[in-house]
mmCIF file of C-alpha atoms in Angstrom:
data_model
loop_
_atom_site.group_PDB
_atom_site.id
_atom_site.type_symbol
_atom_site.label_atom_id
_atom_site.label_comp_id
_atom_site.label_asym_id
_atom_site.label_seq_id
_atom_site.Cartn_x
_atom_site.Cartn_y
_atom_site.Cartn_z
ATOM 1 C CA UNK A 1 -75.420 -13.046 -30.520
ATOM 2 C CA UNK A 2 -76.120 -14.783 -27.092
ATOM 3 C CA UNK A 3 -78.342 -18.520 -26.946
ATOM 4 C CA UNK A 4 -82.059 -16.832 -26.109
ATOM 5 C CA UNK A 5 -83.089 -18.251 -21.923
ATOM 6 C CA UNK A 6 -86.196 -19.228 -20.992
ATOM 7 C CA UNK A 7 -87.140 -19.403 -17.026
ATOM 8 C CA UNK A 8 -89.935 -20.929 -15.272
ATOM 9 C CA UNK A 9 -92.680 -18.363 -14.421
ATOM 10 C CA UNK A 10 -92.924 -18.319 -10.574
ATOM 11 C CA UNK A 11 -97.085 -18.747 -9.779
ATOM 12 C CA UNK A 12 -98.436 -15.416 -8.192
ATOM 13 C CA UNK A 13 -97.987 -16.433 -4.310
ATOM 14 C CA UNK A 14 -94.516 -16.828 -4.669
ATOM 15 C CA UNK A 15 -91.259 -14.022 -3.346
ATOM 16 C CA UNK A 16 -88.173 -15.285 -5.256
ATOM 17 C CA UNK A 17 -85.530 -12.928 -4.732
ATOM 18 C CA UNK A 18 -83.010 -12.487 -8.382
ATOM 19 C CA UNK A 19 -79.508 -13.043 -6.794
ATOM 20 C CA UNK A 20 -77.934 -12.203 -10.046
ATOM 21 C CA UNK A 21 -74.635 -14.733 -10.050
ATOM 22 C CA UNK A 22 -75.202 -15.105 -5.990
ATOM 23 C CA UNK A 23 -76.524 -18.900 -7.011
ATOM 24 C CA UNK A 24 -72.861 -19.495 -8.268
ATOM 25 C CA UNK A 25 -71.055 -18.943 -5.404
ATOM 26 C CA UNK A 26 -73.511 -20.661 -2.683
ATOM 27 C CA UNK A 27 -72.966 -23.619 -5.377
ATOM 28 C CA UNK A 28 -69.077 -23.338 -4.861
ATOM 29 C CA UNK A 29 -69.267 -23.412 -1.439
ATOM 30 C CA UNK A 30 -71.418 -26.314 -1.246
ATOM 31 C CA UNK A 31 -68.614 -28.173 -3.418
ATOM 32 C CA UNK A 32 -65.661 -26.924 -1.459
ATOM 33 C CA UNK A 33 -67.664 -27.791 1.683
ATOM 34 C CA UNK A 34 -69.230 -31.641 0.239
ATOM 35 C CA UNK A 35 -65.487 -32.478 -1.075
ATOM 36 C CA UNK A 36 -64.200 -31.736 1.970
ATOM 37 C CA UNK A 37 -66.331 -33.772 3.668
ATOM 38 C CA UNK A 38 -65.955 -36.284 0.872
ATOM 39 C CA UNK A 39 -62.425 -36.966 2.195
ATOM 40 C CA UNK A 40 -62.779 -37.609 5.598
ATOM 41 C CA UNK A 41 -66.626 -38.750 5.811
ATOM 42 C CA UNK A 42 -64.924 -42.591 5.515
ATOM 43 C CA UNK A 43 -63.285 -42.178 8.568
ATOM 44 C CA UNK A 44 -66.438 -42.648 10.800
ATOM 45 C CA UNK A 45 -66.496 -46.870 9.770
ATOM 46 C CA UNK A 46 -63.079 -47.227 9.693
ATOM 47 C CA UNK A 47 -62.766 -45.989 13.358
ATOM 48 C CA UNK A 48 -66.009 -48.504 14.456
ATOM 49 C CA UNK A 49 -68.718 -46.189 14.245
ATOM 50 C CA UNK A 50 -71.529 -47.459 11.622
ATOM 51 C CA UNK A 51 -73.251 -45.511 8.960
ATOM 52 C CA UNK A 52 -76.400 -45.698 10.268
ATOM 53 C CA UNK A 53 -75.287 -43.679 13.692
ATOM 54 C CA UNK A 54 -72.997 -41.950 11.564
ATOM 55 C CA UNK A 55 -76.729 -40.984 9.773
ATOM 56 C CA UNK A 56 -77.988 -40.240 12.827
ATOM 57 C CA UNK A 57 -75.476 -38.139 13.984
ATOM 58 C CA UNK A 58 -75.836 -36.109 10.484
ATOM 59 C CA UNK A 59 -79.400 -35.483 11.010
ATOM 60 C CA UNK A 60 -78.852 -34.206 14.658
ATOM 61 C CA UNK A 61 -76.314 -32.081 12.751
ATOM 62 C CA UNK A 62 -78.797 -30.525 10.940
ATOM 63 C CA UNK A 63 -80.499 -28.965 14.243
ATOM 64 C CA UNK A 64 -77.447 -26.449 14.580
ATOM 65 C CA UNK A 65 -78.017 -24.625 11.146
ATOM 66 C CA UNK A 66 -81.596 -24.375 10.948
ATOM 67 C CA UNK A 67 -81.873 -22.690 14.806
ATOM 68 C CA UNK A 68 -79.485 -20.209 12.676
ATOM 69 C CA UNK A 69 -81.313 -19.743 9.947
ATOM 70 C CA UNK A 70 -84.374 -20.071 11.278
ATOM 71 C CA UNK A 71 -83.365 -17.567 14.085
ATOM 72 C CA UNK A 72 -82.057 -15.024 11.194
ATOM 73 C CA UNK A 73 -85.573 -14.921 10.005
ATOM 74 C CA UNK A 74 -86.842 -14.752 13.490
ATOM 75 C CA UNK A 75 -88.838 -17.699 13.350
ATOM 76 C CA UNK A 76 -91.424 -17.473 10.038
ATOM 77 C CA UNK A 77 -91.651 -20.758 9.039
ATOM 78 C CA UNK A 78 -94.070 -21.270 6.160
ATOM 79 C CA UNK A 79 -97.187 -23.356 7.647
ATOM 80 C CA UNK A 80 -99.665 -23.162 4.321
ATOM 81 C CA UNK A 81 -99.893 -27.115 3.027
ATOM 82 C CA UNK A 82 -98.072 -26.915 -0.120
ATOM 83 C CA UNK A 83 -94.683 -25.931 1.238
ATOM 84 C CA UNK A 84 -95.159 -28.474 4.568
ATOM 85 C CA UNK A 85 -95.877 -30.420 2.098
ATOM 86 C CA UNK A 86 -92.937 -29.612 -0.305
ATOM 87 C CA UNK A 87 -90.818 -29.137 2.595
ATOM 88 C CA UNK A 88 -91.300 -33.150 3.969
ATOM 89 C CA UNK A 89 -91.249 -34.241 0.262
ATOM 90 C CA UNK A 90 -87.796 -33.120 0.448
ATOM 91 C CA UNK A 91 -86.026 -34.707 3.414
ATOM 92 C CA UNK A 92 -88.129 -37.831 3.058
ATOM 93 C CA UNK A 93 -87.100 -38.010 -0.049
ATOM 94 C CA UNK A 94 -83.300 -36.728 0.653
ATOM 95 C CA UNK A 95 -82.989 -39.467 3.549
ATOM 96 C CA UNK A 96 -85.814 -42.003 2.383
ATOM 97 C CA UNK A 97 -82.946 -42.565 -0.031
ATOM 98 C CA UNK A 98 -79.902 -42.734 2.234
ATOM 99 C CA UNK A 99 -82.083 -45.532 4.716
ATOM 100 C CA UNK A 100 -82.727 -47.086 0.646
ATOM 101 C CA UNK A 101 -79.090 -46.863 0.219
ATOM 102 C CA UNK A 102 -77.567 -48.669 3.357
ATOM 103 C CA UNK A 103 -79.482 -51.276 2.483
ATOM 104 C CA UNK A 104 -78.451 -51.870 -1.441
ATOM 105 C CA UNK A 105 -74.475 -51.048 -0.649
ATOM 106 C CA UNK A 106 -75.522 -54.681 1.763
ATOM 107 C CA UNK A 107 -77.040 -56.473 -0.780
ATOM 108 C CA UNK A 108 -75.336 -55.968 -4.223
ATOM 109 C CA UNK A 109 -72.024 -53.804 -5.941
ATOM 110 C CA UNK A 110 -70.751 -50.854 -4.216
ATOM 111 C CA UNK A 111 -68.311 -50.041 -6.995
ATOM 112 C CA UNK A 112 -71.931 -50.594 -9.511
ATOM 113 C CA UNK A 113 -74.417 -49.492 -6.770
ATOM 114 C CA UNK A 114 -72.696 -45.942 -6.852
ATOM 115 C CA UNK A 115 -72.030 -44.689 -10.403
ATOM 116 C CA UNK A 116 -76.021 -45.857 -11.054
ATOM 117 C CA UNK A 117 -76.575 -43.074 -7.916
ATOM 118 C CA UNK A 118 -74.457 -40.023 -9.213
ATOM 119 C CA UNK A 119 -76.460 -39.750 -12.596
ATOM 120 C CA UNK A 120 -79.673 -38.233 -9.972
ATOM 121 C CA UNK A 121 -78.887 -35.495 -11.305
ATOM 122 C CA UNK A 122 -79.818 -36.385 -14.793
ATOM 123 C CA UNK A 123 -83.499 -37.110 -13.394
ATOM 124 C CA UNK A 124 -83.221 -33.277 -11.881
ATOM 125 C CA UNK A 125 -82.491 -31.963 -14.908
ATOM 126 C CA UNK A 126 -84.976 -33.911 -16.918
ATOM 127 C CA UNK A 127 -87.355 -32.594 -14.693
ATOM 128 C CA UNK A 128 -86.238 -28.918 -14.212
ATOM 129 C CA UNK A 129 -86.034 -28.832 -18.394
ATOM 130 C CA UNK A 130 -89.206 -30.570 -18.925
ATOM 131 C CA UNK A 131 -90.919 -29.099 -16.310
ATOM 132 C CA UNK A 132 -89.949 -25.337 -15.123
ATOM 133 C CA UNK A 133 -89.154 -24.931 -18.823
ATOM 134 C CA UNK A 134 -84.969 -24.185 -17.697
ATOM 135 C CA UNK A 135 -82.290 -23.888 -20.643
ATOM 136 C CA UNK A 136 -79.065 -22.597 -20.658
ATOM 137 C CA UNK A 137 -76.818 -22.083 -23.779
ATOM 138 C CA UNK A 138 -74.285 -23.747 -25.513
ATOM 139 C CA UNK A 139 -71.807 -23.604 -23.010
ATOM 140 C CA UNK A 140 -74.054 -24.978 -20.151
ATOM 141 C CA UNK A 141 -74.903 -27.438 -21.842
ATOM 142 C CA UNK A 142 -71.801 -28.790 -22.727
ATOM 143 C CA UNK A 143 -71.390 -28.497 -18.585
ATOM 144 C CA UNK A 144 -73.754 -30.565 -17.910
ATOM 145 C CA UNK A 145 -73.207 -33.403 -20.450
ATOM 146 C CA UNK A 146 -69.603 -33.126 -18.594
ATOM 147 C CA UNK A 147 -70.947 -33.337 -15.621
ATOM 148 C CA UNK A 148 -72.722 -36.351 -16.657
ATOM 149 C CA UNK A 149 -69.537 -38.586 -18.463
ATOM 150 C CA UNK A 150 -67.245 -37.720 -15.205
ATOM 151 C CA UNK A 151 -69.876 -38.621 -12.374
ATOM 152 C CA UNK A 152 -70.227 -42.210 -12.971
ATOM 153 C CA UNK A 153 -66.639 -42.266 -13.102
ATOM 154 C CA UNK A 154 -65.680 -41.438 -10.400
ATOM 155 C CA UNK A 155 -67.153 -44.531 -8.019
ATOM 156 C CA UNK A 156 -67.110 -46.957 -10.815
ATOM 157 C CA UNK A 157 -63.988 -49.335 -10.406
ATOM 158 C CA UNK A 158 -64.078 -52.317 -12.777
ATOM 159 C CA UNK A 159 -61.732 -54.011 -10.498
ATOM 160 C CA UNK A 160 -64.359 -54.112 -7.730
ATOM 161 C CA UNK A 161 -65.261 -57.690 -6.058
ATOM 162 C CA UNK A 162 -68.705 -58.523 -4.776
ATOM 163 C CA UNK A 163 -70.961 -61.266 -4.085
ATOM 164 C CA UNK A 164 -74.266 -60.040 -5.425
ATOM 165 C CA UNK A 165 -77.229 -62.256 -4.966
ATOM 166 C CA UNK A 166 -79.568 -61.241 -8.329
ATOM 167 C CA UNK A 167 -80.561 -58.335 -9.587
ATOM 168 C CA UNK A 168 -82.323 -56.733 -6.668
ATOM 169 C CA UNK A 169 -79.780 -54.124 -5.710
ATOM 170 C CA UNK A 170 -79.604 -52.498 -8.974
ATOM 171 C CA UNK A 171 -83.532 -52.379 -8.882
ATOM 172 C CA UNK A 172 -82.454 -50.467 -5.364
ATOM 173 C CA UNK A 173 -79.591 -47.918 -7.177
ATOM 174 C CA UNK A 174 -82.657 -46.412 -9.256
ATOM 175 C CA UNK A 175 -84.469 -45.916 -6.196
ATOM 176 C CA UNK A 176 -81.914 -43.703 -5.042
ATOM 177 C CA UNK A 177 -81.062 -42.196 -8.184
ATOM 178 C CA UNK A 178 -84.936 -40.835 -8.593
ATOM 179 C CA UNK A 179 -85.178 -40.115 -5.278
ATOM 180 C CA UNK A 180 -82.657 -37.914 -4.746
ATOM 181 C CA UNK A 181 -82.731 -36.530 -8.260
ATOM 182 C CA UNK A 182 -86.771 -35.405 -7.460
ATOM 183 C CA UNK A 183 -85.413 -33.709 -4.661
ATOM 184 C CA UNK A 184 -83.271 -31.485 -6.273
ATOM 185 C CA UNK A 185 -85.972 -31.255 -8.613
ATOM 186 C CA UNK A 186 -88.672 -30.216 -5.617
ATOM 187 C CA UNK A 187 -86.031 -28.195 -4.173
ATOM 188 C CA UNK A 188 -85.902 -25.335 -6.546
ATOM 189 C CA UNK A 189 -89.346 -25.676 -7.157
ATOM 190 C CA UNK A 190 -89.954 -24.875 -3.752
ATOM 191 C CA UNK A 191 -88.579 -21.962 -3.597
ATOM 192 C CA UNK A 192 -91.019 -20.748 -5.526
ATOM 193 C CA UNK A 193 -93.230 -21.311 -2.720
ATOM 194 C CA UNK A 194 -92.031 -20.978 0.270
ATOM 195 C CA UNK A 195 -88.915 -19.843 1.681
ATOM 196 C CA UNK A 196 -85.049 -21.621 1.620
ATOM 197 C CA UNK A 197 -85.162 -21.579 5.788
ATOM 198 C CA UNK A 198 -88.225 -23.146 6.043
ATOM 199 C CA UNK A 199 -87.146 -26.388 3.186
ATOM 200 C CA UNK A 200 -84.061 -26.118 4.996
ATOM 201 C CA UNK A 201 -86.018 -26.675 8.317
ATOM 202 C CA UNK A 202 -88.733 -29.223 6.766
ATOM 203 C CA UNK A 203 -85.338 -31.012 5.464
ATOM 204 C CA UNK A 204 -84.300 -30.904 9.119
ATOM 205 C CA UNK A 205 -87.344 -32.587 10.949
ATOM 206 C CA UNK A 206 -87.727 -35.158 7.674
ATOM 207 C CA UNK A 207 -84.325 -36.472 8.585
ATOM 208 C CA UNK A 208 -84.609 -36.520 12.569
ATOM 209 C CA UNK A 209 -88.168 -38.554 11.484
ATOM 210 C CA UNK A 210 -86.180 -41.677 10.206
ATOM 211 C CA UNK A 211 -83.771 -41.628 12.911
ATOM 212 C CA UNK A 212 -85.383 -45.394 14.397
ATOM 213 C CA UNK A 213 -84.969 -46.864 11.217
ATOM 214 C CA UNK A 214 -81.924 -45.861 11.268
ATOM 215 C CA UNK A 215 -80.839 -47.493 14.741
ATOM 216 C CA UNK A 216 -83.301 -50.960 13.503
ATOM 217 C CA UNK A 217 -80.866 -50.617 10.760
ATOM 218 C CA UNK A 218 -77.984 -50.460 13.413
ATOM 219 C CA UNK A 219 -76.414 -53.945 14.477
ATOM 220 C CA UNK A 220 -75.110 -53.394 17.712
ATOM 221 C CA UNK A 221 -74.263 -57.014 18.163
ATOM 222 C CA UNK A 222 -71.349 -55.730 16.437
ATOM 223 C CA UNK A 223 -68.892 -53.450 19.010
ATOM 224 C CA UNK A 224 -69.510 -49.857 18.519
ATOM 225 C CA UNK A 225 -66.691 -46.851 19.170
ATOM 226 C CA UNK A 226 -67.759 -44.319 21.124
ATOM 227 C CA UNK A 227 -64.947 -42.644 22.605
ATOM 228 C CA UNK A 228 -64.769 -38.761 20.917
ATOM 229 C CA UNK A 229 -63.146 -40.452 17.862
ATOM 230 C CA UNK A 230 -66.715 -42.155 17.379
ATOM 231 C CA UNK A 231 -70.078 -39.909 17.915
ATOM 232 C CA UNK A 232 -68.158 -36.832 18.072
ATOM 233 C CA UNK A 233 -65.511 -36.741 14.776
ATOM 234 C CA UNK A 234 -68.550 -38.670 12.888
ATOM 235 C CA UNK A 235 -70.401 -34.893 14.202
ATOM 236 C CA UNK A 236 -67.775 -32.772 13.148
ATOM 237 C CA UNK A 237 -66.719 -33.960 9.793
ATOM 238 C CA UNK A 238 -71.443 -34.216 9.079
ATOM 239 C CA UNK A 239 -71.257 -30.960 10.269
ATOM 240 C CA UNK A 240 -69.655 -30.062 6.868
ATOM 241 C CA UNK A 241 -72.600 -31.707 5.139
ATOM 242 C CA UNK A 242 -75.183 -30.354 6.429
ATOM 243 C CA UNK A 243 -74.019 -26.993 5.852
ATOM 244 C CA UNK A 244 -73.514 -27.687 2.833
ATOM 245 C CA UNK A 245 -76.877 -28.961 2.099
ATOM 246 C CA UNK A 246 -78.130 -25.559 3.230
ATOM 247 C CA UNK A 247 -76.191 -23.494 0.620
ATOM 248 C CA UNK A 248 -77.697 -25.622 -1.875
ATOM 249 C CA UNK A 249 -81.067 -25.230 -0.814
ATOM 250 C CA UNK A 250 -79.910 -21.328 -1.594
ATOM 251 C CA UNK A 251 -78.121 -22.373 -4.869
ATOM 252 C CA UNK A 252 -81.487 -23.685 -6.133
ATOM 253 C CA UNK A 253 -83.310 -21.027 -4.619
ATOM 254 C CA UNK A 254 -80.942 -18.074 -6.516
ATOM 255 C CA UNK A 255 -79.887 -20.336 -9.938
ATOM 256 C CA UNK A 256 -81.209 -23.154 -12.851
ATOM 257 C CA UNK A 257 -81.451 -26.981 -11.190
ATOM 258 C CA UNK A 258 -80.050 -27.812 -14.616
ATOM 259 C CA UNK A 259 -77.209 -25.686 -13.533
ATOM 260 C CA UNK A 260 -76.792 -26.706 -10.307
ATOM 261 C CA UNK A 261 -77.467 -30.266 -10.297
ATOM 262 C CA UNK A 262 -74.535 -31.220 -12.026
ATOM 263 C CA UNK A 263 -72.305 -28.303 -10.892
ATOM 264 C CA UNK A 264 -72.582 -29.693 -7.385
ATOM 265 C CA UNK A 265 -72.332 -33.532 -8.347
ATOM 266 C CA UNK A 266 -69.259 -33.197 -10.446
ATOM 267 C CA UNK A 267 -67.273 -30.240 -8.238
ATOM 268 C CA UNK A 268 -67.346 -32.651 -4.616
ATOM 269 C CA UNK A 269 -65.832 -35.230 -5.837
ATOM 270 C CA UNK A 270 -63.079 -32.792 -7.332
ATOM 271 C CA UNK A 271 -62.581 -31.314 -3.949
ATOM 272 C CA UNK A 272 -61.890 -34.750 -2.629
ATOM 273 C CA UNK A 273 -59.969 -36.476 -4.792
ATOM 274 C CA UNK A 274 -57.100 -33.167 -4.511
ATOM 275 C CA UNK A 275 -57.603 -32.907 -0.801
ATOM 276 C CA UNK A 276 -57.269 -36.567 -0.813
ATOM 277 C CA UNK A 277 -54.062 -36.225 -2.982
ATOM 278 C CA UNK A 278 -52.715 -33.614 -1.206
ATOM 279 C CA UNK A 279 -53.315 -34.999 2.419
ATOM 280 C CA UNK A 280 -52.789 -39.292 1.788
ATOM 281 C CA UNK A 281 -50.404 -39.025 -1.722
ATOM 282 C CA UNK A 282 -53.634 -41.414 -3.342
ATOM 283 C CA UNK A 283 -52.859 -41.315 -6.838
ATOM 284 C CA UNK A 284 -56.718 -41.730 -8.721
ATOM 285 C CA UNK A 285 -56.305 -43.942 -10.939
ATOM 286 C CA UNK A 286 -56.668 -43.841 -15.190
ATOM 287 C CA UNK A 287 -61.026 -43.749 -14.671
ATOM 288 C CA UNK A 288 -61.252 -41.876 -11.827
ATOM 289 C CA UNK A 289 -58.340 -39.498 -13.385
ATOM 290 C CA UNK A 290 -60.593 -38.312 -16.693
ATOM 291 C CA UNK A 291 -63.778 -38.259 -14.743
ATOM 292 C CA UNK A 292 -61.523 -35.360 -12.217
ATOM 293 C CA UNK A 293 -60.396 -33.447 -15.733
ATOM 294 C CA UNK A 294 -64.371 -33.983 -17.332
ATOM 295 C CA UNK A 295 -65.368 -33.129 -14.078
ATOM 296 C CA UNK A 296 -63.159 -29.778 -13.882
ATOM 297 C CA UNK A 297 -64.073 -28.770 -17.573
ATOM 298 C CA UNK A 298 -67.687 -29.179 -16.699
ATOM 299 C CA UNK A 299 -67.641 -26.852 -13.403
ATOM 300 C CA UNK A 300 -66.079 -24.135 -15.086
ATOM 301 C CA UNK A 301 -68.269 -24.264 -17.869
ATOM 302 C CA UNK A 302 -71.261 -24.524 -15.783
ATOM 303 C CA UNK A 303 -70.035 -21.768 -13.804
ATOM 304 C CA UNK A 304 -69.151 -19.241 -16.532
ATOM 305 C CA UNK A 305 -72.637 -19.802 -18.091
ATOM 306 C CA UNK A 306 -75.479 -17.665 -18.230
#
């Protein structure tokens, strides 16, 4: 006898599609794109193009997939107040969390900040469990637990050094974790009241709205690489991120947040590590190796869970 599966009951105005295992293909596509993006994401900063300007480029690249999917839907944008509120909340939580992260890494140790942030799926899982009443079987639950153990191991570096001024960085890391965890929950919840295409459109708008903040945070007193390997290379890399974000919206539409969130967050670093090993011969340390093994097992369990 299989374990019972309890799913959220959508409101009366919802028209969600039943996608079977479609959520898995969208989630895996997101994992691949984000994994490739992660392997090359650091190149822009290494070549003199600041991360804050990379954010601006990413926000602009969101326009391309947003226009494509809206064109396919003949620009049927959901403009109900609830839909607009959901869409802007999702976009601002994601982009706002990134703004806070820029400041956090300037005041605290990145090797401790990122492991805290990586636990954002825990927020999503708790909210989806309590509010949406989502459940999975023992195989999915095991995958969720393994993913939560694996995520902090990807970024934790016991040998890292940083000048730390107080504990403000920890509060900022918690804020980012909360923003991204709640964003994923809203992404699932919003699919019950609006189309996935509209969700992504509002995410794009929100990202563009925060470009002035990113520009103000940019230190233009230092030289900026405006060549082809500056903004143009960043655009090519960030396009992978933008398309992955679109596919993640579809994954949340067809799948459960308690499964999609840990799978997408654990699978991406796994692909990144494999690519780094193949392209640069970078061998992960013992802790990261354990994290990769746990992430692999978690991804398999989550993919097999009904």
